CSV table of C-alpha atoms in Angstrom, one decimal:
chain,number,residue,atom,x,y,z
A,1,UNK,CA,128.8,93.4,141.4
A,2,UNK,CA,131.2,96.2,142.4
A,3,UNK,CA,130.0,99.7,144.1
A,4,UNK,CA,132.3,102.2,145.4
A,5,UNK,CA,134.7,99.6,145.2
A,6,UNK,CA,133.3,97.0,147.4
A,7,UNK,CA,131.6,93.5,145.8
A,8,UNK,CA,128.4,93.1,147.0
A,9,UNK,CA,127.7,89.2,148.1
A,10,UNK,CA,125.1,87.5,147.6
A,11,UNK,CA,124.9,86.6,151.4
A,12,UNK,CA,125.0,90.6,152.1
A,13,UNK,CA,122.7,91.8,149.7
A,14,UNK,CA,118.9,91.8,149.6
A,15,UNK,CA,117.1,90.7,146.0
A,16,UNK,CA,113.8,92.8,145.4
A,17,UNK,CA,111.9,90.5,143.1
A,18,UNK,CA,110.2,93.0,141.3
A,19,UNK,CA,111.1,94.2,138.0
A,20,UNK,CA,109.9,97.3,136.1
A,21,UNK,CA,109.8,97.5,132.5
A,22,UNK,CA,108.4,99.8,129.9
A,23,UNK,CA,108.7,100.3,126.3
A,24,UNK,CA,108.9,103.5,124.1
A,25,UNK,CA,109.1,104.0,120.2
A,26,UNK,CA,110.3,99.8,120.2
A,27,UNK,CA,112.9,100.4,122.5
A,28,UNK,CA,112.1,98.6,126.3
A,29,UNK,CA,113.5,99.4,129.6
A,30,UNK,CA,113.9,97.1,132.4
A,31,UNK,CA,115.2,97.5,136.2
A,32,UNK,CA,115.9,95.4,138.8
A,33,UNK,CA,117.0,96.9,142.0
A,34,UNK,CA,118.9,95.4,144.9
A,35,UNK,CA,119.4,96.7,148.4
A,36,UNK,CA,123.1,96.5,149.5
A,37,UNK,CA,122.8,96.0,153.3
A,38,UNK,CA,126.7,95.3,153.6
A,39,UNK,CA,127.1,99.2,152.2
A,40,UNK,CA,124.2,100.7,154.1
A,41,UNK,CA,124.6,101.7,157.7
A,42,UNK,CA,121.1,102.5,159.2
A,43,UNK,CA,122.2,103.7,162.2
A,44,UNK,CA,123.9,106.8,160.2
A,45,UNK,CA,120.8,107.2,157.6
A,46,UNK,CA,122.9,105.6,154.7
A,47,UNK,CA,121.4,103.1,152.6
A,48,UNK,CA,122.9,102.1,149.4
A,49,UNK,CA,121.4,100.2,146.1
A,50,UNK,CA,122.5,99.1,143.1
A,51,UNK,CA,120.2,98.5,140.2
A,52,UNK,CA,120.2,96.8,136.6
A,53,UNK,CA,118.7,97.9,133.7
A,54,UNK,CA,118.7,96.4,130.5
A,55,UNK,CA,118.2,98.0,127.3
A,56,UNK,CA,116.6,95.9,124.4
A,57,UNK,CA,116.2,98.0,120.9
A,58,UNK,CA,113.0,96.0,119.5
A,59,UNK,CA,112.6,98.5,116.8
A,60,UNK,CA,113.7,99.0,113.3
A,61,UNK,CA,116.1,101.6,113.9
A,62,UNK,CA,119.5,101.9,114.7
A,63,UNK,CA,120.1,104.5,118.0
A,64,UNK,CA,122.4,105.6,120.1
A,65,UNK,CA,122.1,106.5,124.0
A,66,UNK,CA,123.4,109.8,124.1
A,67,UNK,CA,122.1,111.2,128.0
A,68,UNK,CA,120.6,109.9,130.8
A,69,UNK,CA,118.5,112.1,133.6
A,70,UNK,CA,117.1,110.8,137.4
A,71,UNK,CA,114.6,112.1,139.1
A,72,UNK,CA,115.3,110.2,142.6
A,73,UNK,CA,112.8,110.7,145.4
A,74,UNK,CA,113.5,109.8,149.1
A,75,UNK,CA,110.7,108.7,152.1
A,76,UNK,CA,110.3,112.0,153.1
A,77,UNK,CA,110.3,113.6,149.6
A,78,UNK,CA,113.4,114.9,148.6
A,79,UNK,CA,114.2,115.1,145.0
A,80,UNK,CA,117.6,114.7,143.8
A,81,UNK,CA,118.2,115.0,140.2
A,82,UNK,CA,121.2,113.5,138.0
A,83,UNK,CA,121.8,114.2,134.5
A,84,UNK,CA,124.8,113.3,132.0
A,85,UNK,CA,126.4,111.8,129.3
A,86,UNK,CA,125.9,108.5,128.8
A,87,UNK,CA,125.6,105.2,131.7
A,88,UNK,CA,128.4,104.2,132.7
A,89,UNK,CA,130.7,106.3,130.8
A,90,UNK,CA,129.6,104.8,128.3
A,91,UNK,CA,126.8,105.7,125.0
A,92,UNK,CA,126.0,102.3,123.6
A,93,UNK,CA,124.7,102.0,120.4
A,94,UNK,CA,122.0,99.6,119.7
A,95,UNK,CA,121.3,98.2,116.4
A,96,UNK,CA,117.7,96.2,115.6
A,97,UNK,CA,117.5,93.3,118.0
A,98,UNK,CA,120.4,94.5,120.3
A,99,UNK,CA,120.6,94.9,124.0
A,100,UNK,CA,122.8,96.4,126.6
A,101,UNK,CA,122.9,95.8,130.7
A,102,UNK,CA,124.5,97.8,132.9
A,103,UNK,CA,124.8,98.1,136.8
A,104,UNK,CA,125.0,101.6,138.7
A,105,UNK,CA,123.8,102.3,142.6
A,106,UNK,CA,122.7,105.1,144.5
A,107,UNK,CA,122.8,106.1,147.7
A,108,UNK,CA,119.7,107.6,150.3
A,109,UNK,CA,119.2,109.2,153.7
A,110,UNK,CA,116.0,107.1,154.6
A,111,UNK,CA,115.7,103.6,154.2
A,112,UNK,CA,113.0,103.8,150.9
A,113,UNK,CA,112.6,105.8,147.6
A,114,UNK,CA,111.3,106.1,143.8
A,115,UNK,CA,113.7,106.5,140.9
A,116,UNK,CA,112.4,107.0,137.9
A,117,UNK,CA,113.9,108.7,134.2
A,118,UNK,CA,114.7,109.3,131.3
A,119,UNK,CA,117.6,108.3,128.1
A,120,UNK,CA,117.9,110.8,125.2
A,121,UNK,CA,118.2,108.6,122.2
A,122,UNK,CA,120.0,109.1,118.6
A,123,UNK,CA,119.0,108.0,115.7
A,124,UNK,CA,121.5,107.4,112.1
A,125,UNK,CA,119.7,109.9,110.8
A,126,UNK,CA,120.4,112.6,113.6
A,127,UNK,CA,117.0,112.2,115.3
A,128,UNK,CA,116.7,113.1,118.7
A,129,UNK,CA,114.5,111.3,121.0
A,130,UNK,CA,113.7,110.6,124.9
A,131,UNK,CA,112.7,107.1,126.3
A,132,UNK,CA,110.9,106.6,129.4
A,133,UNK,CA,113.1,104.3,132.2
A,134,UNK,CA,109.8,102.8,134.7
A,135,UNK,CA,109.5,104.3,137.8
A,136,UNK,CA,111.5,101.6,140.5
A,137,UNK,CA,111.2,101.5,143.9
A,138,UNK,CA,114.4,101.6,146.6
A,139,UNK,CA,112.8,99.5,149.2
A,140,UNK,CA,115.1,98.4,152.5
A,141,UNK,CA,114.0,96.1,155.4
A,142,UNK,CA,114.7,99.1,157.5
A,143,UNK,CA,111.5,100.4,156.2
A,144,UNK,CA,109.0,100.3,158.9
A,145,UNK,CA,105.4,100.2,157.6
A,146,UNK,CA,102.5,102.8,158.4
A,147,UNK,CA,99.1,101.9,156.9
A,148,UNK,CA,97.6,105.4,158.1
């Protein structure tokens, strides 16, 4: 897996177990995220993830991904938004019983955080429609716990 140009190695990278799935109008999301500790630097307040999402059109409809939008929200609260065209430079389209993966990353100031989003979806027909991507959590080792 490649992220601003550097592979990430299995040996330098830590797997968060969890996945996060959720399905709208037949079509199901699912993320998997993975901290990138040999791309973070904690002492300057950078950690970097990458995540994986697939994309599985369980419907009866052809569709197309035509936009994406992020709502990404640090430890201390900070929301950053991303929209655009696309994943990846790319708008898949996914007929009845197709799937796509991708990988992308994102960078934080504190060592945990939420994403959570949106596609905007196509049908043939010229149909517009959103899709909910699960909420995922950005989760370090640098995270130091607090009950209260």
């Amino acid at each position: 897996m490649t992220i601003n140009g550097t592979e990430a190695t299995p040996a330098r990278r830590r797997q968060d177990t969890s996945m996060y799935s959720q399905t709208t109008r037949g079509i199901t999301v699912t993320v998997k995220s993975v901290y990138l500790e040999d791309q973070s630097s904690p002492a300057d307040s950078h950690y970097v993830w990458a995540y994986r999402v697939r994309i599985e059109n369980q419907g009866e409809e052809t569709v197309q991904l035509l936009r994406r939008h992020w709502k990404i929200t640090d430890a201390v609260g900070r929301i950053q938004e991303v929209k655009g065209s696309g994943v990846v430079g790319e708008q898949p389209t996914l007929h009845p019983g197709d799937n796509y993966e991708y990988t992308s990353g994102t960078p934080l100031n504190t060592p945990s955080g939420i994403m959570v989003g949106s596609y905007q979806m196509e049908t043939t027909g010229g149909e517009r429609f959103d899709i909910a991507v699960p909420a995922f959590s950005l989760d370090s080792p640098h995270q130091t716990m607090r009950l209260n």
